[in-house]
Amino acid sequence: MNKNVNKYANKPVNQVRRTDYEVTDLSQIKAWLREGGYGVLATCHNGQPYATPVNYVYIEEDQALYFHGAQVGRTRANIALNPRVSFNVAAMGALVPGERISDFGVAYHSVTVFGTAEKLEDEAKRISVLLALMEKYFPEHRVGEDYRLPAPDELIRTAIYRISIEAWSAKQAENG
């Protein structure tokens, strides 16, 4: 086996390979998490990885990401069986041409979060997360004016998940 396989596979989960791309500025990392349009949630069960894009909200005071989904399905089942997850938020910048194929690239920034996911049960917290999601994605709309809070029978149909952030890594490539 290639010696690099073990070298990289056994590094800390949040250690980036290209340290020249690494971002450690916490204010920048938090801004990217707040501003990201969507993220990709990665779960795993019985060795089968599963990645799915989801809308989310980062709540800094909680050191957590939140997203909503169905009460049943693969995401729910995987989290119930193995709460360890990762979550990636990325933004693509300019395409960077070059003289050789190896010189071509794309500018980007990304944050990968590592943590534990759980389904929220507390009704008040679930509603506050839904309101935070509305504020993020529909800031021009106001509760009580443009939409109403969910009735209990409506709220029960939606699962709200919390990812407790245990570690993260962030990268930025300005020239691809």
CSV table of N, CA and C in Angstrom, one decimal:
chain,number,residue,atom,x,y,z
A,1,MET,N,0.9,-1.2,0.0
A,1,MET,CA,0.0,0.0,0.0
A,1,MET,C,0.9,1.2,0.0
A,2,ASN,N,0.5,2.2,-0.7
A,2,ASN,CA,1.2,3.5,-0.8
A,2,ASN,C,1.3,4.1,0.6
A,3,LYS,N,2.6,4.5,1.0
A,3,LYS,CA,2.8,5.0,2.3
A,3,LYS,C,2.0,6.3,2.6
A,4,ASN,N,1.6,7.0,1.5
A,4,ASN,CA,0.9,8.3,1.7
A,4,ASN,C,-0.6,8.0,2.2
A,5,VAL,N,-1.1,6.8,1.8
A,5,VAL,CA,-2.5,6.5,2.3
A,5,VAL,C,-2.6,6.6,3.8
A,6,ASN,N,-1.7,5.8,4.5
A,6,ASN,CA,-1.8,5.8,5.9
A,6,ASN,C,-1.4,7.2,6.5
A,7,LYS,N,-0.4,7.8,5.8
A,7,LYS,CA,0.0,9.2,6.3
A,7,LYS,C,-1.1,10.1,6.3
A,8,TYR,N,-1.9,10.2,5.3
A,8,TYR,CA,-3.0,11.1,5.2
A,8,TYR,C,-4.3,10.6,6.0
A,9,ALA,N,-4.6,9.4,5.9
A,9,ALA,CA,-5.8,8.8,6.5
A,9,ALA,C,-5.7,8.9,8.0
A,10,ASN,N,-4.5,9.0,8.6
A,10,ASN,CA,-4.4,9.0,10.1
A,10,ASN,C,-4.2,10.4,10.6
A,11,LYS,N,-4.3,11.4,9.8
A,11,LYS,CA,-4.1,12.8,10.3
A,11,LYS,C,-5.4,13.2,11.0
A,12,PRO,N,-5.3,14.3,11.9
A,12,PRO,CA,-6.5,14.8,12.5
A,12,PRO,C,-7.6,15.1,11.4
A,13,VAL,N,-8.8,14.9,11.7
A,13,VAL,CA,-9.9,15.1,10.8
A,13,VAL,C,-10.0,16.5,10.2
A,14,ASN,N,-9.6,17.5,10.9
A,14,ASN,CA,-9.7,18.8,10.4
A,14,ASN,C,-8.3,19.4,10.0
A,15,GLN,N,-7.3,18.6,9.8
A,15,GLN,CA,-6.0,19.0,9.2
A,15,GLN,C,-6.1,19.0,7.7
A,16,VAL,N,-5.8,20.2,7.1
A,16,VAL,CA,-5.8,20.3,5.7
A,16,VAL,C,-4.4,19.9,5.1
A,17,ARG,N,-4.4,19.4,3.9
A,17,ARG,CA,-3.2,19.0,3.3
A,17,ARG,C,-2.4,20.2,2.8
A,18,ARG,N,-3.1,21.1,2.1
A,18,ARG,CA,-2.4,22.3,1.6
A,18,ARG,C,-2.5,23.4,2.6
A,19,THR,N,-1.5,23.6,3.4
A,19,THR,CA,-1.5,24.6,4.5
A,19,THR,C,-1.5,26.0,3.9
A,20,ASP,N,-1.0,26.1,2.6
A,20,ASP,CA,-1.0,27.5,2.0
A,20,ASP,C,-2.5,27.9,1.6
A,21,TYR,N,-3.4,26.9,1.6
A,21,TYR,CA,-4.8,27.2,1.4
A,21,TYR,C,-5.6,27.3,2.7
A,22,GLU,N,-5.0,26.9,3.8
A,22,GLU,CA,-5.8,26.9,5.1
A,22,GLU,C,-6.2,28.3,5.6
A,23,VAL,N,-7.4,28.3,6.1
A,23,VAL,CA,-7.9,29.6,6.7
A,23,VAL,C,-8.1,29.2,8.2
A,24,THR,N,-7.5,30.1,9.0
A,24,THR,CA,-7.7,29.9,10.5
A,24,THR,C,-8.4,31.0,11.1
A,25,ASP,N,-8.6,32.1,10.4
A,25,ASP,CA,-9.3,33.3,10.9
A,25,ASP,C,-10.7,32.9,11.3
A,26,LEU,N,-11.0,32.8,12.6
A,26,LEU,CA,-12.4,32.4,13.0
A,26,LEU,C,-13.5,33.3,12.5
A,27,SER,N,-13.2,34.6,12.5
A,27,SER,CA,-14.3,35.5,12.0
A,27,SER,C,-14.6,35.2,10.5
A,28,GLN,N,-13.6,34.8,9.7
A,28,GLN,CA,-13.8,34.5,8.3
A,28,GLN,C,-14.6,33.2,8.2
A,29,ILE,N,-14.2,32.2,9.0
A,29,ILE,CA,-14.9,30.9,9.0
A,29,ILE,C,-16.3,31.0,9.3
A,30,LYS,N,-16.6,31.8,10.4
A,30,LYS,CA,-18.0,32.0,10.9
A,30,LYS,C,-18.8,32.7,9.8
A,31,ALA,N,-18.2,33.7,9.2
A,31,ALA,CA,-18.9,34.5,8.1
A,31,ALA,C,-19.3,33.5,7.0
A,32,TRP,N,-18.4,32.7,6.6
A,32,TRP,CA,-18.7,31.7,5.5
A,32,TRP,C,-19.8,30.8,5.9
A,33,LEU,N,-19.8,30.4,7.1
A,33,LEU,CA,-20.9,29.5,7.6
A,33,LEU,C,-22.2,30.3,7.6
A,34,ARG,N,-22.2,31.5,8.1
A,34,ARG,CA,-23.4,32.3,8.1
A,34,ARG,C,-24.0,32.6,6.7
A,35,GLU,N,-23.1,32.9,5.8
A,35,GLU,CA,-23.5,33.3,4.4
A,35,GLU,C,-23.7,32.2,3.4
A,36,GLY,N,-23.3,31.0,3.7
A,36,GLY,CA,-23.4,30.0,2.7
A,36,GLY,C,-24.8,29.7,2.3
A,37,GLY,N,-25.0,29.4,1.0
A,37,GLY,CA,-26.3,29.2,0.5
A,37,GLY,C,-26.9,27.9,0.9
A,38,TYR,N,-26.1,26.9,0.9
A,38,TYR,CA,-26.5,25.5,1.3
A,38,TYR,C,-25.3,24.7,1.6
A,39,GLY,N,-25.5,23.6,2.2
A,39,GLY,CA,-24.3,22.7,2.6
A,39,GLY,C,-24.7,21.3,2.2
A,40,VAL,N,-23.6,20.5,2.2
A,40,VAL,CA,-23.8,19.1,1.9
A,40,VAL,C,-23.5,18.3,3.2
A,41,LEU,N,-24.5,17.6,3.7
A,41,LEU,CA,-24.4,16.7,4.9
A,41,LEU,C,-23.9,15.4,4.5
A,42,ALA,N,-22.9,14.9,5.2
A,42,ALA,CA,-22.4,13.5,4.9
A,42,ALA,C,-22.7,12.6,6.2
A,43,THR,N,-23.4,11.5,6.0
A,43,THR,CA,-23.6,10.5,7.0
A,43,THR,C,-23.0,9.2,6.5
A,44,CYS,N,-23.0,8.2,7.4
A,44,CYS,CA,-22.5,6.9,7.0
A,44,CYS,C,-23.2,5.8,7.8
A,45,HIS,N,-23.6,4.7,7.2
A,45,HIS,CA,-24.2,3.6,7.9
A,45,HIS,C,-23.7,2.3,7.2
A,46,ASN,N,-23.2,1.4,8.0
A,46,ASN,CA,-22.7,0.1,7.5
A,46,ASN,C,-21.7,0.3,6.4
A,47,GLY,N,-20.8,1.3,6.5
A,47,GLY,CA,-19.8,1.5,5.5
A,47,GLY,C,-20.3,2.2,4.2
A,48,GLN,N,-21.6,2.5,4.2
A,48,GLN,CA,-22.2,3.2,3.0
A,48,GLN,C,-22.3,4.7,3.2
A,49,PRO,N,-21.5,5.5,2.6
A,49,PRO,CA,-21.6,7.0,2.8
A,49,PRO,C,-22.8,7.5,2.0
A,50,TYR,N,-23.3,8.6,2.6
A,50,TYR,CA,-24.5,9.2,2.0
A,50,TYR,C,-24.4,10.7,2.2
A,51,ALA,N,-24.4,11.4,1.1
A,51,ALA,CA,-24.3,12.9,1.1
A,51,ALA,C,-25.6,13.5,0.5
A,52,THR,N,-26.1,14.5,1.1
A,52,THR,CA,-27.3,15.2,0.6
A,52,THR,C,-27.2,16.7,0.9
A,53,PRO,N,-27.6,17.5,-0.1
A,53,PRO,CA,-27.6,18.9,0.1
A,53,PRO,C,-28.8,19.4,0.9
A,54,VAL,N,-28.5,20.3,1.8
A,54,VAL,CA,-29.6,20.8,2.7
A,54,VAL,C,-29.4,22.3,2.9
A,55,ASN,N,-30.5,23.0,3.1
A,55,ASN,CA,-30.5,24.4,3.6
A,55,ASN,C,-30.2,24.3,5.1
A,56,TYR,N,-29.5,25.3,5.6
A,56,TYR,CA,-29.1,25.2,7.0
A,56,TYR,C,-29.0,26.7,7.5
A,57,VAL,N,-28.8,26.7,8.8
A,57,VAL,CA,-28.5,28.0,9.5
A,57,VAL,C,-27.4,27.7,10.5
A,58,TYR,N,-26.4,28.6,10.6
A,58,TYR,CA,-25.4,28.5,11.6
A,58,TYR,C,-25.8,29.5,12.8
A,59,ILE,N,-25.8,29.0,14.0
A,59,ILE,CA,-26.1,29.8,15.1
A,59,ILE,C,-24.9,29.8,16.0
A,60,GLU,N,-24.1,30.8,15.9
A,60,GLU,CA,-22.8,30.9,16.6
A,60,GLU,C,-22.9,30.7,18.1
A,61,GLU,N,-23.9,31.3,18.7
A,61,GLU,CA,-24.0,31.1,20.2
A,61,GLU,C,-24.2,29.7,20.6
A,62,ASP,N,-24.7,28.9,19.8
A,62,ASP,CA,-24.9,27.4,20.0
A,62,ASP,C,-23.7,26.6,19.6
A,63,GLN,N,-22.8,27.2,18.9
A,63,GLN,CA,-21.7,26.4,18.2
A,63,GLN,C,-22.3,25.2,17.5
A,64,ALA,N,-23.3,25.6,16.6
A,64,ALA,CA,-24.0,24.5,15.9
A,64,ALA,C,-24.6,25.0,14.6
A,65,LEU,N,-24.8,24.0,13.8
A,65,LEU,CA,-25.6,24.2,12.5
A,65,LEU,C,-26.9,23.5,12.7
A,66,TYR,N,-27.9,24.0,12.0
A,66,TYR,CA,-29.3,23.4,12.1
A,66,TYR,C,-29.8,23.2,10.7
A,67,PHE,N,-30.6,22.2,10.5
A,67,PHE,CA,-31.3,22.0,9.2
A,67,PHE,C,-32.5,21.3,9.5
A,68,HIS,N,-33.4,21.3,8.5
A,68,HIS,CA,-34.7,20.6,8.6
A,68,HIS,C,-34.8,19.5,7.6
A,69,GLY,N,-35.7,18.6,7.8
A,69,GLY,CA,-35.8,17.5,6.9
A,69,GLY,C,-37.1,16.7,7.3
A,70,ALA,N,-37.2,15.5,6.6
A,70,ALA,CA,-38.3,14.7,6.8
A,70,ALA,C,-38.2,13.9,8.2
A,71,GLN,N,-39.3,13.5,8.7
A,71,GLN,CA,-39.3,12.7,9.9
A,71,GLN,C,-38.8,11.3,9.7
A,72,VAL,N,-38.9,10.8,8.4
A,72,VAL,CA,-38.4,9.5,8.0
A,72,VAL,C,-37.5,9.6,6.8
A,73,GLY,N,-36.7,8.6,6.6
A,73,GLY,CA,-35.9,8.6,5.4
A,73,GLY,C,-34.4,8.2,5.8
A,74,ARG,N,-33.6,8.2,4.8
A,74,ARG,CA,-32.2,7.8,5.0
A,74,ARG,C,-31.4,8.7,5.9
A,75,THR,N,-31.6,10.0,5.7
A,75,THR,CA,-30.9,11.0,6.6
A,75,THR,C,-31.2,10.7,8.1
A,76,ARG,N,-32.5,10.6,8.4
A,76,ARG,CA,-33.0,10.4,9.7
A,76,ARG,C,-32.5,9.0,10.3
A,77,ALA,N,-32.6,8.0,9.4
A,77,ALA,CA,-32.1,6.7,9.9
A,77,ALA,C,-30.6,6.7,10.1
A,78,ASN,N,-29.8,7.2,9.2
A,78,ASN,CA,-28.4,7.2,9.4
A,78,ASN,C,-28.0,8.0,10.6
A,79,ILE,N,-28.6,9.1,10.9
A,79,ILE,CA,-28.2,9.9,12.1
A,79,ILE,C,-28.6,9.1,13.4
A,80,ALA,N,-29.8,8.5,13.3
A,80,ALA,CA,-30.2,7.7,14.5
A,80,ALA,C,-29.2,6.5,14.8
A,81,LEU,N,-28.7,5.9,13.7
A,81,LEU,CA,-27.8,4.8,13.9
A,81,LEU,C,-26.3,5.2,14.1
A,82,ASN,N,-25.9,6.4,13.5
A,82,ASN,CA,-24.5,6.8,13.7
A,82,ASN,C,-24.6,8.4,13.6
A,83,PRO,N,-24.5,9.0,14.7
A,83,PRO,CA,-24.7,10.5,14.7
A,83,PRO,C,-23.5,11.3,14.3
A,84,ARG,N,-22.3,10.6,14.0
A,84,ARG,CA,-21.1,11.3,13.6
A,84,ARG,C,-21.4,11.7,12.1
A,85,VAL,N,-21.2,13.0,11.8
A,85,VAL,CA,-21.4,13.6,10.5
A,85,VAL,C,-20.3,14.6,10.2
A,86,SER,N,-20.3,14.9,8.9
A,86,SER,CA,-19.5,16.1,8.4
A,86,SER,C,-20.5,16.9,7.6
A,87,PHE,N,-20.1,18.2,7.4
A,87,PHE,CA,-21.0,19.1,6.7
A,87,PHE,C,-20.1,20.1,6.0
A,88,ASN,N,-20.3,20.2,4.7
A,88,ASN,CA,-19.4,21.1,3.9
A,88,ASN,C,-20.2,22.2,3.3
A,89,VAL,N,-19.7,23.5,3.4
A,89,VAL,CA,-20.2,24.7,2.8
A,89,VAL,C,-19.1,25.2,1.9
A,90,ALA,N,-19.4,25.4,0.6
A,90,ALA,CA,-18.4,25.9,-0.3
A,90,ALA,C,-19.0,27.0,-1.3
A,91,ALA,N,-18.1,27.8,-1.7
A,91,ALA,CA,-18.5,28.8,-2.7
A,91,ALA,C,-17.5,28.8,-3.8
A,92,MET,N,-17.9,28.8,-5.0
A,92,MET,CA,-17.0,28.8,-6.2
A,92,MET,C,-16.8,30.2,-6.7
A,93,GLY,N,-15.6,30.5,-7.0
A,93,GLY,CA,-15.2,31.8,-7.5
A,93,GLY,C,-14.9,31.7,-9.0
A,94,ALA,N,-14.0,32.6,-9.4
A,94,ALA,CA,-13.7,32.6,-10.9
A,94,ALA,C,-12.9,31.4,-11.3
A,95,LEU,N,-13.2,31.1,-12.6
A,95,LEU,CA,-12.4,30.0,-13.3
A,95,LEU,C,-11.1,30.7,-13.7
A,96,VAL,N,-10.0,29.9,-13.5
A,96,VAL,CA,-8.6,30.4,-13.7
A,96,VAL,C,-8.0,29.6,-14.8
A,97,PRO,N,-7.8,30.2,-16.0
A,97,PRO,CA,-7.2,29.5,-17.1
A,97,PRO,C,-5.6,29.5,-16.9
A,98,GLY,N,-5.0,28.7,-17.7
A,98,GLY,CA,-3.5,28.6,-17.6
A,98,GLY,C,-3.0,28.2,-19.0
A,99,GLU,N,-1.6,28.1,-19.0
A,99,GLU,CA,-1.0,27.6,-20.3
A,99,GLU,C,-1.0,26.1,-20.4
A,100,ARG,N,-0.8,25.4,-19.3
A,100,ARG,CA,-0.9,24.0,-19.3
A,100,ARG,C,-2.1,23.5,-18.5
A,101,ILE,N,-2.5,22.3,-18.8
A,101,ILE,CA,-3.7,21.8,-18.2
A,101,ILE,C,-3.6,21.8,-16.7
A,102,SER,N,-2.4,21.6,-16.1
A,102,SER,CA,-2.2,21.6,-14.7
A,102,SER,C,-2.3,23.0,-14.1
A,103,ASP,N,-2.2,24.0,-14.9
A,103,ASP,CA,-2.3,25.4,-14.4
A,103,ASP,C,-3.7,25.9,-14.3
A,104,PHE,N,-4.7,25.2,-14.9
A,104,PHE,CA,-6.1,25.6,-14.8
A,104,PHE,C,-6.6,25.3,-13.4
A,105,GLY,N,-7.6,26.1,-13.0
A,105,GLY,CA,-8.1,25.9,-11.6
A,105,GLY,C,-9.4,26.8,-11.4
A,106,VAL,N,-9.8,26.8,-10.2
A,106,VAL,CA,-11.0,27.6,-9.9
A,106,VAL,C,-10.8,28.2,-8.5
A,107,ALA,N,-11.1,29.4,-8.3
A,107,ALA,CA,-11.0,30.1,-7.0
A,107,ALA,C,-12.2,29.6,-6.2
A,108,TYR,N,-12.0,29.4,-4.9
A,108,TYR,CA,-13.1,28.9,-4.0
A,108,TYR,C,-12.8,29.2,-2.6
A,109,HIS,N,-13.8,29.0,-1.7
A,109,HIS,CA,-13.5,28.9,-0.3
A,109,HIS,C,-14.5,27.8,0.2
A,110,SER,N,-14.1,27.2,1.3
A,110,SER,CA,-15.0,26.2,1.9
A,110,SER,C,-14.7,26.0,3.3
A,111,VAL,N,-15.7,25.5,4.0
A,111,VAL,CA,-15.6,25.1,5.4
A,111,VAL,C,-16.2,23.7,5.6
A,112,THR,N,-15.5,22.8,6.2
A,112,THR,CA,-16.0,21.5,6.5
A,112,THR,C,-16.1,21.4,8.0
A,113,VAL,N,-17.3,21.1,8.5
A,113,VAL,CA,-17.6,20.9,9.9
A,113,VAL,C,-17.7,19.4,10.2
A,114,PHE,N,-17.1,19.1,11.4
A,114,PHE,CA,-17.2,17.7,11.9
A,114,PHE,C,-17.9,17.7,13.2
A,115,GLY,N,-18.8,16.8,13.4
A,115,GLY,CA,-19.5,16.8,14.7
A,115,GLY,C,-20.5,15.7,14.8
A,116,THR,N,-21.5,16.0,15.7
A,116,THR,CA,-22.5,15.0,16.0
A,116,THR,C,-23.9,15.6,15.8
A,117,ALA,N,-24.7,14.8,15.1
A,117,ALA,CA,-26.1,15.3,14.8
A,117,ALA,C,-27.1,14.7,15.7
A,118,GLU,N,-28.1,15.4,16.0
A,118,GLU,CA,-29.2,14.9,16.7
A,118,GLU,C,-30.5,15.6,16.3
A,119,LYS,N,-31.6,14.8,16.4
A,119,LYS,CA,-32.9,15.4,16.1
A,119,LYS,C,-33.4,16.1,17.3
A,120,LEU,N,-33.9,17.4,17.1
A,120,LEU,CA,-34.4,18.2,18.2
A,120,LEU,C,-35.8,17.8,18.6
A,121,GLU,N,-36.1,17.8,19.9
A,121,GLU,CA,-37.4,17.4,20.3
A,121,GLU,C,-38.1,18.7,21.0
A,122,ASP,N,-37.4,19.6,21.5
A,122,ASP,CA,-37.9,20.7,22.2
A,122,ASP,C,-38.6,21.6,21.2
A,123,GLU,N,-39.9,21.8,21.4
A,123,GLU,CA,-40.8,22.6,20.5
A,123,GLU,C,-40.3,24.0,20.3
A,124,ALA,N,-40.0,24.7,21.4
A,124,ALA,CA,-39.6,26.1,21.4
A,124,ALA,C,-38.3,26.2,20.6
A,125,LYS,N,-37.4,25.3,20.8
A,125,LYS,CA,-36.1,25.4,20.0
A,125,LYS,C,-36.4,25.1,18.5
A,126,ARG,N,-37.2,24.2,18.3
A,126,ARG,CA,-37.5,23.8,16.9
A,126,ARG,C,-38.1,25.0,16.1
A,127,ILE,N,-39.0,25.7,16.8
A,127,ILE,CA,-39.6,26.9,16.2
A,127,ILE,C,-38.6,28.0,16.0
A,128,SER,N,-37.7,28.2,17.0
A,128,SER,CA,-36.7,29.3,16.9
A,128,SER,C,-35.7,29.0,15.7
A,129,VAL,N,-35.4,27.7,15.5
A,129,VAL,CA,-34.6,27.3,14.4
A,129,VAL,C,-35.3,27.6,13.1
A,130,LEU,N,-36.6,27.2,13.0
A,130,LEU,CA,-37.4,27.5,11.8
A,130,LEU,C,-37.4,29.0,11.5
A,131,LEU,N,-37.6,29.8,12.5
A,131,LEU,CA,-37.5,31.3,12.4
A,131,LEU,C,-36.2,31.8,11.9
A,132,ALA,N,-35.1,31.2,12.4
A,132,ALA,CA,-33.7,31.5,12.0
A,132,ALA,C,-33.5,31.2,10.5
A,133,LEU,N,-34.1,30.0,10.1
A,133,LEU,CA,-34.0,29.6,8.7
A,133,LEU,C,-34.7,30.6,7.8
A,134,MET,N,-35.9,31.0,8.3
A,134,MET,CA,-36.7,32.0,7.5
A,134,MET,C,-35.9,33.4,7.4
A,135,GLU,N,-35.3,33.8,8.5
A,135,GLU,CA,-34.6,35.0,8.5
A,135,GLU,C,-33.4,35.0,7.5
A,136,LYS,N,-32.8,33.8,7.5
A,136,LYS,CA,-31.6,33.6,6.6
A,136,LYS,C,-32.1,33.6,5.1
A,137,TYR,N,-33.1,32.8,4.8
A,137,TYR,CA,-33.4,32.6,3.4
A,137,TYR,C,-34.5,33.6,2.9
A,138,PHE,N,-35.3,34.1,3.8
A,138,PHE,CA,-36.4,35.0,3.4
A,138,PHE,C,-36.4,36.2,4.3
A,139,PRO,N,-35.3,37.0,4.4
A,139,PRO,CA,-35.2,38.1,5.3
A,139,PRO,C,-36.3,39.2,5.2
A,140,GLU,N,-36.8,39.3,4.0
A,140,GLU,CA,-37.8,40.4,3.7
A,140,GLU,C,-39.2,40.0,4.2
A,141,HIS,N,-39.4,38.8,4.6
A,141,HIS,CA,-40.7,38.3,5.1
A,141,HIS,C,-40.7,38.3,6.6
A,142,ARG,N,-41.9,38.7,7.2
A,142,ARG,CA,-42.0,38.8,8.6
A,142,ARG,C,-43.1,37.8,9.2
A,143,VAL,N,-42.8,37.2,10.3
A,143,VAL,CA,-43.7,36.3,10.9
A,143,VAL,C,-44.9,37.2,11.4
A,144,GLY,N,-46.1,36.7,11.2
A,144,GLY,CA,-47.3,37.4,11.6
A,144,GLY,C,-47.8,38.4,10.6
A,145,GLU,N,-46.9,38.8,9.7
A,145,GLU,CA,-47.3,39.6,8.6
A,145,GLU,C,-47.4,38.9,7.2
A,146,ASP,N,-46.3,38.2,6.9
A,146,ASP,CA,-46.2,37.5,5.6
A,146,ASP,C,-46.4,36.0,5.7
A,147,TYR,N,-46.3,35.5,6.9
A,147,TYR,CA,-46.5,34.0,7.2
A,147,TYR,C,-46.8,33.8,8.6
A,148,ARG,N,-47.4,32.7,9.0
A,148,ARG,CA,-47.7,32.4,10.3
A,148,ARG,C,-46.8,31.2,10.8
A,149,LEU,N,-46.7,31.1,12.1
A,149,LEU,CA,-46.0,30.0,12.7
A,149,LEU,C,-46.7,28.7,12.4
A,150,PRO,N,-46.0,27.6,12.4
A,150,PRO,CA,-46.6,26.3,12.1
A,150,PRO,C,-47.5,25.9,13.3
A,151,ALA,N,-48.7,25.3,12.9
A,151,ALA,CA,-49.6,24.7,13.9
A,151,ALA,C,-48.9,23.5,14.4
A,152,PRO,N,-49.2,23.0,15.6
A,152,PRO,CA,-48.6,21.8,16.2
A,152,PRO,C,-48.7,20.6,15.2
A,153,ASP,N,-49.8,20.4,14.5
A,153,ASP,CA,-49.9,19.3,13.6
A,153,ASP,C,-49.0,19.4,12.4
A,154,GLU,N,-48.7,20.7,12.0
A,154,GLU,CA,-47.8,20.9,10.9
A,154,GLU,C,-46.3,20.8,11.4
A,155,LEU,N,-46.0,21.2,12.6
A,155,LEU,CA,-44.7,21.1,13.1
A,155,LEU,C,-44.2,19.7,13.3
A,156,ILE,N,-45.1,18.8,13.6
A,156,ILE,CA,-44.8,17.4,13.8
A,156,ILE,C,-44.3,16.7,12.6
A,157,ARG,N,-44.6,17.3,11.4
A,157,ARG,CA,-44.2,16.7,10.1
A,157,ARG,C,-42.8,17.0,9.8
A,158,THR,N,-42.2,18.0,10.4
A,158,THR,CA,-40.9,18.4,10.1
A,158,THR,C,-39.9,18.1,11.2
A,159,ALA,N,-38.8,17.4,10.8
A,159,ALA,CA,-37.7,17.1,11.8
A,159,ALA,C,-36.7,18.3,11.7
A,160,ILE,N,-36.2,18.7,12.8
A,160,ILE,CA,-35.2,19.7,12.9
A,160,ILE,C,-34.0,19.0,13.5
A,161,TYR,N,-32.8,19.2,12.9
A,161,TYR,CA,-31.6,18.6,13.3
A,161,TYR,C,-30.6,19.6,13.8
A,162,ARG,N,-29.8,19.2,14.7
A,162,ARG,CA,-28.7,20.1,15.2
A,162,ARG,C,-27.4,19.3,15.0
A,163,ILE,N,-26.4,20.0,14.4
A,163,ILE,CA,-25.0,19.5,14.3
A,163,ILE,C,-24.2,20.2,15.3
A,164,SER,N,-23.8,19.6,16.4
A,164,SER,CA,-22.9,20.2,17.4
A,164,SER,C,-21.5,20.2,16.8
A,165,ILE,N,-20.9,21.4,16.6
A,165,ILE,CA,-19.6,21.5,15.9
A,165,ILE,C,-18.5,21.1,16.9
A,166,GLU,N,-17.8,20.1,16.6
A,166,GLU,CA,-16.6,19.7,17.4
A,166,GLU,C,-15.3,20.2,16.8
A,167,ALA,N,-15.3,20.3,15.5
A,167,ALA,CA,-14.0,20.7,14.8
A,167,ALA,C,-14.5,21.2,13.4
A,168,TRP,N,-13.6,22.0,12.8
A,168,TRP,CA,-13.8,22.5,11.5
A,168,TRP,C,-12.5,22.7,10.8
A,169,SER,N,-12.5,22.8,9.5
A,169,SER,CA,-11.4,23.2,8.7
A,169,SER,C,-11.9,24.1,7.6
A,170,ALA,N,-11.0,25.0,7.2
A,170,ALA,CA,-11.5,25.9,6.1
A,170,ALA,C,-10.3,26.1,5.2
A,171,LYS,N,-10.7,26.3,3.9
A,171,LYS,CA,-9.7,26.5,2.8
A,171,LYS,C,-10.1,27.6,1.9
A,172,GLN,N,-9.2,28.3,1.3
A,172,GLN,CA,-9.5,29.3,0.3
A,172,GLN,C,-8.3,29.2,-0.8
A,173,ALA,N,-8.7,29.2,-2.0
A,173,ALA,CA,-7.8,29.2,-3.1
A,173,ALA,C,-8.2,30.4,-4.0
A,174,GLU,N,-7.4,31.4,-4.1
A,174,GLU,CA,-7.8,32.6,-4.8
A,174,GLU,C,-7.4,32.5,-6.3
A,175,ASN,N,-6.5,31.6,-6.6
A,175,ASN,CA,-6.0,31.5,-8.0
A,175,ASN,C,-6.2,30.1,-8.5
A,176,GLY,N,-7.1,29.3,-7.9
A,176,GLY,CA,-7.3,28.0,-8.3
A,176,GLY,C,-6.2,27.1,-8.0
